[in-house]
Coordinates of C-alpha atoms and ligand atoms in Angstrom, one line a residue:
M1 CA -22.6 10.1 -16.3
S2 CA -24.7 13.1 -17.0
P3 CA -26.4 14.2 -13.8
D4 CA -29.9 14.6 -15.3
R5 CA -30.2 11.0 -16.6
P6 CA -31.9 8.6 -14.2
E7 CA -30.5 5.1 -14.4
T8 CA -33.2 2.6 -15.0
N9 CA -31.1 -0.4 -16.1
L10 CA -28.7 -0.8 -13.3
P11 CA -27.5 -4.3 -12.7
A12 CA -29.1 -6.3 -9.9
V13 CA -27.2 -6.5 -6.6
D14 CA -26.5 -10.2 -6.7
Q15 CA -24.1 -10.7 -9.6
P16 CA -22.6 -7.3 -10.5
A17 CA -19.0 -8.5 -10.3
E18 CA -19.4 -11.2 -12.9
L19 CA -21.5 -8.9 -15.0
H20 CA -18.8 -6.2 -14.9
I21 CA -16.1 -8.7 -16.0
R22 CA -18.3 -9.7 -18.9
E23 CA -18.7 -6.0 -19.9
W24 CA -14.9 -5.8 -19.7
E25 CA -14.6 -8.6 -22.2
Q26 CA -16.8 -6.7 -24.6
V27 CA -14.8 -3.5 -24.3
F28 CA -11.2 -4.7 -23.8
G29 CA -11.2 -8.4 -24.8
S30 CA -9.7 -11.2 -22.6
R31 CA -10.1 -11.1 -18.9
A32 CA -6.5 -12.4 -18.4
G33 CA -4.6 -10.2 -15.9
V34 CA -7.6 -8.2 -14.9
R35 CA -8.2 -7.1 -11.3
L36 CA -11.5 -6.0 -10.0
F37 CA -12.2 -3.4 -7.3
F38 CA -15.3 -2.1 -5.6
A39 CA -16.1 1.0 -3.6
P40 CA -19.5 1.6 -2.0
G41 CA -21.8 4.6 -2.1
R42 CA -23.1 6.1 1.1
I43 CA -26.2 7.6 2.7
N44 CA -26.0 10.2 5.5
L45 CA -28.5 9.7 8.3
M46 CA -27.8 12.9 10.3
G47 CA -25.6 16.1 10.0
A48 CA -27.0 17.6 6.8
H49 CA -24.8 20.2 5.2
L50 CA -22.6 20.2 8.3
D51 CA -19.3 18.8 6.9
Y52 CA -18.2 22.0 5.3
N53 CA -19.3 23.9 8.4
G54 CA -17.1 21.8 10.7
G55 CA -20.0 19.9 12.3
P56 CA -20.5 16.2 13.0
V57 CA -22.0 13.8 10.4
M58 CA -23.4 10.2 10.6
P59 CA -23.1 8.5 7.3
T60 CA -23.0 4.8 6.5
A61 CA -22.0 2.9 3.4
I62 CA -24.5 0.9 1.3
D63 CA -23.9 -2.3 -0.7
R64 CA -24.2 -0.5 -4.0
G65 CA -21.3 1.2 -5.6
T66 CA -18.6 1.4 -8.3
F67 CA -16.9 -1.5 -9.9
L68 CA -13.5 -0.9 -11.5
A69 CA -11.8 -3.5 -13.6
V70 CA -8.2 -2.7 -14.2
R71 CA -5.3 -4.1 -16.2
R72 CA -1.8 -2.8 -16.8
R73 CA -0.8 -1.9 -20.3
S74 CA 2.7 -2.3 -21.7
D75 CA 2.7 1.3 -23.0
R76 CA 2.0 4.7 -21.4
R77 CA -1.6 5.1 -22.5
I78 CA -4.4 5.5 -19.9
V79 CA -7.7 4.3 -21.3
F80 CA -10.9 4.9 -19.4
A81 CA -14.2 3.4 -20.4
S82 CA -17.5 3.3 -18.5
T83 CA -20.5 0.9 -18.8
L84 CA -22.7 3.9 -17.9
E85 CA -21.5 5.9 -20.8
E86 CA -22.3 4.4 -24.2
A87 CA -19.2 3.2 -26.0
E88 CA -17.2 6.2 -25.0
R89 CA -13.5 5.7 -24.4
V90 CA -11.3 8.5 -23.0
E91 CA -7.5 8.2 -23.6
F92 CA -4.6 10.1 -22.0
D93 CA -0.8 9.9 -22.2
L94 CA 0.5 9.2 -18.7
D95 CA 3.4 11.5 -19.3
R96 CA 1.3 14.4 -20.6
L97 CA -1.8 14.3 -18.4
P98 CA -4.3 17.2 -19.0
E99 CA -4.0 20.1 -16.6
S100 CA -7.6 21.2 -16.6
R101 CA -11.0 19.5 -16.5
S102 CA -13.0 18.6 -19.6
G103 CA -16.5 18.7 -17.9
R104 CA -16.9 15.0 -18.6
W105 CA -17.3 12.0 -16.2
S106 CA -13.7 11.1 -16.7
D107 CA -12.6 14.2 -14.8
Y108 CA -13.2 12.3 -11.5
P109 CA -10.9 9.4 -12.1
L110 CA -8.4 11.6 -14.0
G111 CA -8.2 13.9 -11.0
V112 CA -7.4 10.9 -8.8
L113 CA -4.9 9.6 -11.3
I114 CA -3.0 12.9 -11.1
E115 CA -3.1 12.8 -7.3
M116 CA -1.9 9.2 -7.2
S117 CA 0.9 10.1 -9.6
T118 CA 2.0 12.8 -7.1
I119 CA 1.9 10.2 -4.3
A120 CA 4.0 7.8 -6.5
S121 CA 6.6 10.6 -7.0
A122 CA 6.7 11.5 -3.3
R123 CA 7.4 7.8 -2.5
G124 CA 10.1 7.5 -5.2
R125 CA 7.9 5.0 -7.1
D126 CA 7.4 6.9 -10.3
E127 CA 8.7 4.1 -12.4
Q128 CA 6.0 1.8 -11.1
R129 CA 3.4 3.8 -12.9
S130 CA 2.3 2.2 -16.2
G131 CA -0.4 2.6 -18.7
L132 CA -3.8 1.2 -17.8
D133 CA -7.1 0.0 -19.2
V134 CA -9.9 0.8 -16.7
L135 CA -13.5 0.0 -17.0
F136 CA -15.8 1.8 -14.6
G137 CA -19.4 0.8 -13.8
G138 CA -21.5 -0.4 -11.0
N139 CA -25.0 -0.4 -9.5
L140 CA -25.1 3.0 -7.8
P141 CA -27.5 5.6 -9.3
V142 CA -25.5 8.6 -10.4
G143 CA -26.4 12.1 -9.2
A144 CA -28.9 10.7 -6.7
G145 CA -27.2 12.0 -3.6
L146 CA -25.6 8.5 -2.8
S147 CA -22.1 9.8 -3.4
S148 CA -21.3 8.2 -6.7
S149 CA -18.5 10.7 -7.1
A150 CA -16.7 9.8 -3.9
S151 CA -17.3 6.1 -4.7
I152 CA -15.6 6.5 -8.1
C153 CA -12.8 8.6 -6.7
V154 CA -12.0 6.4 -3.7
G155 CA -12.4 3.3 -5.9
T156 CA -9.9 4.8 -8.4
A157 CA -7.4 5.7 -5.7
L158 CA -7.6 2.1 -4.3
A159 CA -7.3 0.5 -7.8
L160 CA -4.3 2.7 -8.8
D161 CA -2.6 2.1 -5.5
A162 CA -3.0 -1.7 -5.8
T163 CA -2.1 -1.9 -9.5
W164 CA 0.9 0.4 -9.3
E165 CA 1.9 -1.1 -5.9
L166 CA 2.4 2.2 -4.2
G167 CA 1.7 1.0 -0.7
A168 CA -0.4 4.1 0.3
E169 CA -2.4 4.1 3.5
R170 CA -6.2 4.2 3.4
M171 CA -6.2 7.8 4.6
D172 CA -3.9 8.7 1.7
L173 CA -6.5 7.3 -0.7
V174 CA -9.3 9.2 1.0
E175 CA -7.4 12.5 0.9
A176 CA -6.4 11.9 -2.7
A177 CA -10.0 11.4 -3.6
L178 CA -11.0 14.6 -1.8
R179 CA -8.3 16.7 -3.4
A180 CA -9.2 15.4 -6.9
E181 CA -12.8 16.5 -6.4
R182 CA -12.0 19.9 -5.0
H183 CA -9.0 20.8 -7.1
F184 CA -9.5 19.1 -10.5
V185 CA -13.2 18.6 -10.7
G186 CA -13.9 21.9 -8.9
V187 CA -16.6 21.0 -6.4
Q188 CA -16.4 22.7 -3.1
C189 CA -17.4 19.5 -1.4
G190 CA -16.9 18.8 2.3
I191 CA -15.0 15.9 3.7
M192 CA -17.9 13.6 4.5
D193 CA -18.3 11.6 1.3
P194 CA -14.7 10.3 0.7
Y195 CA -14.4 9.6 4.4
A196 CA -17.8 7.8 4.5
V197 CA -16.8 5.6 1.6
G198 CA -13.2 5.1 2.5
L199 CA -13.7 4.3 6.2
A200 CA -16.9 2.3 5.8
R201 CA -17.7 -0.6 8.2
A202 CA -20.6 -3.0 7.9
N203 CA -23.4 -2.5 10.5
S204 CA -22.0 0.8 11.7
L205 CA -22.6 4.4 11.3
L206 CA -19.5 6.6 11.0
W207 CA -19.4 9.4 13.5
L208 CA -17.1 11.9 11.9
D209 CA -16.3 15.2 13.4
C210 CA -15.5 17.4 10.5
K211 CA -13.9 20.1 12.6
D212 CA -10.9 18.0 13.8
R213 CA -11.4 15.1 11.4
T214 CA -11.6 12.5 14.2
W215 CA -14.0 9.6 13.9
S216 CA -15.5 6.6 15.6
F217 CA -18.1 4.0 14.8
L218 CA -21.5 3.7 16.2
P219 CA -23.4 0.3 16.1
L220 CA -26.4 0.1 13.9
D221 CA -28.8 -2.6 15.0
T222 CA -29.5 -4.2 11.6
H223 CA -31.5 -7.0 13.2
R224 CA -34.2 -4.4 14.2
L225 CA -33.6 -1.6 11.7
A226 CA -33.5 -1.4 7.9
I227 CA -32.3 1.4 5.8
G228 CA -34.1 2.3 2.6
V229 CA -33.6 4.7 -0.2
A230 CA -36.5 6.2 -2.0
D231 CA -35.3 7.8 -5.3
T232 CA -37.4 10.6 -6.8
L233 CA -35.5 10.1 -10.0
V234 CA -35.3 13.9 -10.2
R235 CA -31.8 15.1 -11.2
R236 CA -30.9 18.7 -11.3
E237 CA -28.3 19.8 -13.8
L238 CA -27.6 23.0 -11.9
A239 CA -27.3 21.2 -8.5
Q240 CA -23.5 21.7 -8.4
G241 CA -23.8 25.5 -8.7
A242 CA -26.6 25.6 -6.1
F243 CA -24.4 23.5 -3.8
N244 CA -21.4 25.8 -4.1
E245 CA -23.8 28.8 -3.4
R246 CA -24.9 27.2 -0.1
V247 CA -21.2 26.7 0.8
A248 CA -20.6 30.4 0.1
Q249 CA -23.7 31.6 2.1
C250 CA -22.5 29.5 5.1
R251 CA -19.0 31.1 4.7
E252 CA -20.6 34.5 4.7
A253 CA -22.6 33.7 7.9
F254 CA -19.4 32.5 9.6
E255 CA -17.4 35.5 8.6
V256 CA -19.9 37.9 10.0
L257 CA -20.8 36.0 13.2
S258 CA -17.2 35.1 14.1
R259 CA -16.5 38.8 14.4
R260 CA -19.1 38.8 17.1
Q261 CA -18.0 35.5 18.7
T262 CA -14.3 35.5 18.2
D263 CA -13.7 32.0 19.7
A264 CA -15.7 30.4 16.8
L265 CA -13.4 28.6 14.3
C266 CA -16.2 27.5 12.0
L267 CA -20.0 28.0 11.8
R268 CA -20.5 24.9 13.9
D269 CA -18.9 26.7 16.8
V270 CA -21.3 29.7 16.7
R271 CA -23.8 29.7 19.5
F272 CA -27.5 30.1 18.9
E273 CA -27.6 33.2 21.0
T274 CA -24.9 34.8 18.8
L275 CA -26.9 34.1 15.7
A276 CA -30.2 35.3 17.4
T277 CA -28.5 38.6 18.4
Y278 CA -26.6 39.4 15.2
Q279 CA -28.7 37.8 12.5
H280 CA -29.7 41.3 11.2
E281 CA -26.1 41.7 10.0
L282 CA -26.5 38.8 7.6
S283 CA -28.2 38.6 4.2
D284 CA -31.5 36.9 4.4
A285 CA -30.1 33.8 2.7
S286 CA -27.1 33.5 5.0
A287 CA -29.3 34.0 8.0
K288 CA -31.6 31.1 6.9
R289 CA -28.6 28.9 6.2
A290 CA -27.2 29.5 9.7
H291 CA -30.6 28.9 11.2
H292 CA -30.3 25.4 9.7
V293 CA -26.7 24.7 10.5
I294 CA -26.5 25.7 14.2
P295 CA -29.6 23.7 15.3
E296 CA -28.6 20.8 13.0
V297 CA -25.4 20.4 15.1
A298 CA -27.6 19.9 18.2
R299 CA -30.0 17.6 16.4
T300 CA -27.1 15.4 15.3
F301 CA -25.7 15.1 18.9
A302 CA -29.3 14.3 20.1
A303 CA -29.6 11.6 17.4
R304 CA -26.4 10.1 18.5
D305 CA -27.5 10.0 22.1
A306 CA -30.8 8.4 21.0
L307 CA -29.0 5.8 19.1
L308 CA -26.7 4.9 21.9
R309 CA -29.6 4.4 24.3
G310 CA -31.4 2.2 21.8
D311 CA -34.1 4.8 21.1
S312 CA -34.6 4.3 17.3
A313 CA -37.8 6.3 17.3
G314 CA -36.0 9.2 18.9
F315 CA -33.3 9.0 16.3
G316 CA -35.9 9.0 13.5
A317 CA -37.7 12.0 15.0
Q318 CA -34.5 14.0 14.5
M319 CA -34.3 12.9 10.9
F320 CA -37.8 14.3 10.2
R321 CA -36.8 17.6 11.9
T322 CA -33.7 17.8 9.8
H323 CA -35.8 17.4 6.6
A324 CA -38.1 20.2 7.6
S325 CA -35.1 22.4 8.2
L326 CA -33.5 21.5 4.9
R327 CA -36.9 22.3 3.2
D328 CA -37.7 25.6 5.0
L329 CA -34.3 27.1 5.9
F330 CA -31.7 25.5 3.7
D331 CA -33.9 25.5 0.6
V332 CA -32.5 22.4 -0.9
S333 CA -35.7 20.2 -1.1
V334 CA -38.1 19.7 -4.0
P335 CA -41.8 18.7 -3.9
E336 CA -41.0 15.1 -4.8
L337 CA -38.7 14.7 -1.8
D338 CA -41.2 16.4 0.5
N339 CA -43.9 14.1 -0.7
L340 CA -41.8 11.0 0.1
V341 CA -40.9 12.4 3.6
D342 CA -44.6 13.3 4.3
S343 CA -45.8 9.8 3.4
A344 CA -43.0 8.3 5.4
A345 CA -44.1 10.2 8.5
G346 CA -47.5 8.5 8.2
A347 CA -46.3 5.0 7.3
E348 CA -46.5 2.3 9.9
G349 CA -43.0 1.2 10.9
C350 CA -41.2 4.1 9.4
L351 CA -39.1 5.8 12.1
G352 CA -37.4 8.5 10.2
A353 CA -36.9 10.0 6.8
R354 CA -35.0 12.9 5.2
L355 CA -33.4 13.9 2.0
T356 CA -29.9 12.6 1.7
G357 CA -26.9 14.2 0.0
A358 CA -27.0 17.8 -1.2
G359 CA -30.7 17.8 -2.2
F360 CA -32.2 19.5 -5.2
G361 CA -33.7 16.1 -6.2
G362 CA -32.2 12.7 -5.6
C363 CA -33.1 10.4 -2.7
V364 CA -34.8 10.2 0.7
V365 CA -33.2 7.9 3.2
L366 CA -35.6 5.9 5.3
L367 CA -35.1 4.4 8.8
V368 CA -37.6 1.5 9.0
Q369 CA -38.4 -1.2 11.5
K370 CA -37.4 -4.6 10.2
G371 CA -40.4 -6.3 8.8
S372 CA -42.1 -3.1 7.7
E373 CA -40.2 -2.5 4.5
A374 CA -42.9 -3.8 2.1
G375 CA -45.6 -1.8 3.8
V376 CA -43.6 1.4 3.9
S377 CA -42.6 1.0 0.2
A378 CA -46.1 0.4 -0.9
R379 CA -47.4 3.5 1.0
L380 CA -44.7 5.8 -0.4
A381 CA -45.1 4.5 -3.9
E382 CA -48.9 4.9 -3.8
D383 CA -48.8 8.5 -2.5
F384 CA -46.0 9.6 -4.9
T385 CA -47.7 8.0 -7.9
R386 CA -51.0 9.6 -7.1
R387 CA -49.3 13.1 -7.0
F388 CA -46.7 12.8 -9.8
G389 CA -48.2 10.2 -12.1
R390 CA -45.1 8.0 -11.9
A391 CA -43.5 5.7 -9.3
P392 CA -40.3 6.5 -7.3
R393 CA -37.7 3.8 -7.0
I394 CA -37.5 2.3 -3.5
D395 CA -34.8 -0.1 -2.4
F396 CA -33.6 -1.4 0.9
Y397 CA -29.8 -1.8 1.1
G398 CA -27.5 -3.7 3.2
G399 CA -24.4 -2.2 4.8
D400 CA -20.9 -2.5 3.3
P401 CA -17.5 -3.2 4.7
G402 CA -15.8 -0.6 2.4
P403 CA -13.5 -0.4 -0.6
R404 CA -11.8 -3.6 -1.5
E405 CA -10.5 -5.9 -4.2
I406 CA -13.0 -8.5 -5.3
D407 CA -12.3 -12.1 -6.5
F408 CA -14.2 -13.2 -9.6
Ligands
GLA501 C1 -23.0 16.6 -0.8 C2 -21.6 16.9 -0.5 C3 -21.2 16.5 0.9 C4 -22.2 17.1 1.9 C5 -23.6 16.9 1.5 C6 -24.6 17.6 2.4 O1 -23.3 15.3 -0.8 O2 -20.8 16.2 -1.4 O3 -19.9 16.9 1.2 O4 -21.9 18.5 2.1 O5 -23.9 17.3 0.2 O6 -24.6 17.1 3.7

């Protein structure tokens, strides 16, 4: 799954489970004894780059994600294959798993396999681990800001837990996915993505407070509102480095400002007056990042209030503000994303739009009044094509009830 390759041949939403099993038959043979699992992707409506600053976020799962077909082997080999990676199989010995990453897609599920092996040992269930054949695939664009990595990691944790019969709790799976990405894959990611995927509920936004890891669900009125994703198809190979750099700049801002406001436990706690008074002590980049983060906390609370009083337009207005801040202060937008958001602002029935995920390419999330989807899509596609000479990919997704085993 190279981050710079747009997916153009993803399976349609209707029959991906059966399609995945047919792919399995081509790679591993008979479907006898195979189990199928699914984990969704996510979009984040508000709380941009707040998770690693201890702020609140408002993601929701989409009905696109990762499929994993799994079967136990009678030996100790672990065989990973992916429908998104041409004919590549990666093999490991369960008793001699690699200690460091390879830089390939398989690092994600391997990191989870190592974590789940630790859980098996801690529960005295080591002997339940067996070799496995696993086929990964699905209908979620990779590297698009829709959290394909958390989807694959939480999905792997669920599939291993079920196949090895470890009896872990859902939160154990979420935490295993998070540790795998942070420790084995080496991304300094916040907690939002595995939580959003692992705790997903249909027709709800997750309100996750990343400071104390408490959460609740907010109703999303899917009779009146539709959520769209406009994909620029731009993928940045260096996005991971730029993301880690943002994390470091926010940490620097916190370290300096918390000396001036000693009750602050994370950047989210720093008051705007503290920032305004001491911003000259920060590097230019860190000051700009803090000028995004601190008001973004307030915007996210304001969006929640708007949602709870049924004010969808008020919610959407916060999304537009967030995008402007990501563009001007957090420096994670690109002209293709800005173009989509600008058109969205003028499109009838579009209430809000902002880049979703880390940025540097990928997707814009759209909040649209039901019935206006076609008009909004046409307007965005036309403006984008006029400017860039090619079309974006625009889809409206349903919600998703979260990771699960699927009958086929
Ligand atoms: C990426 C990270 C998340 C979060 C977002 C920005 O998607 O994986 O943890 O930081 O960027 O909100």
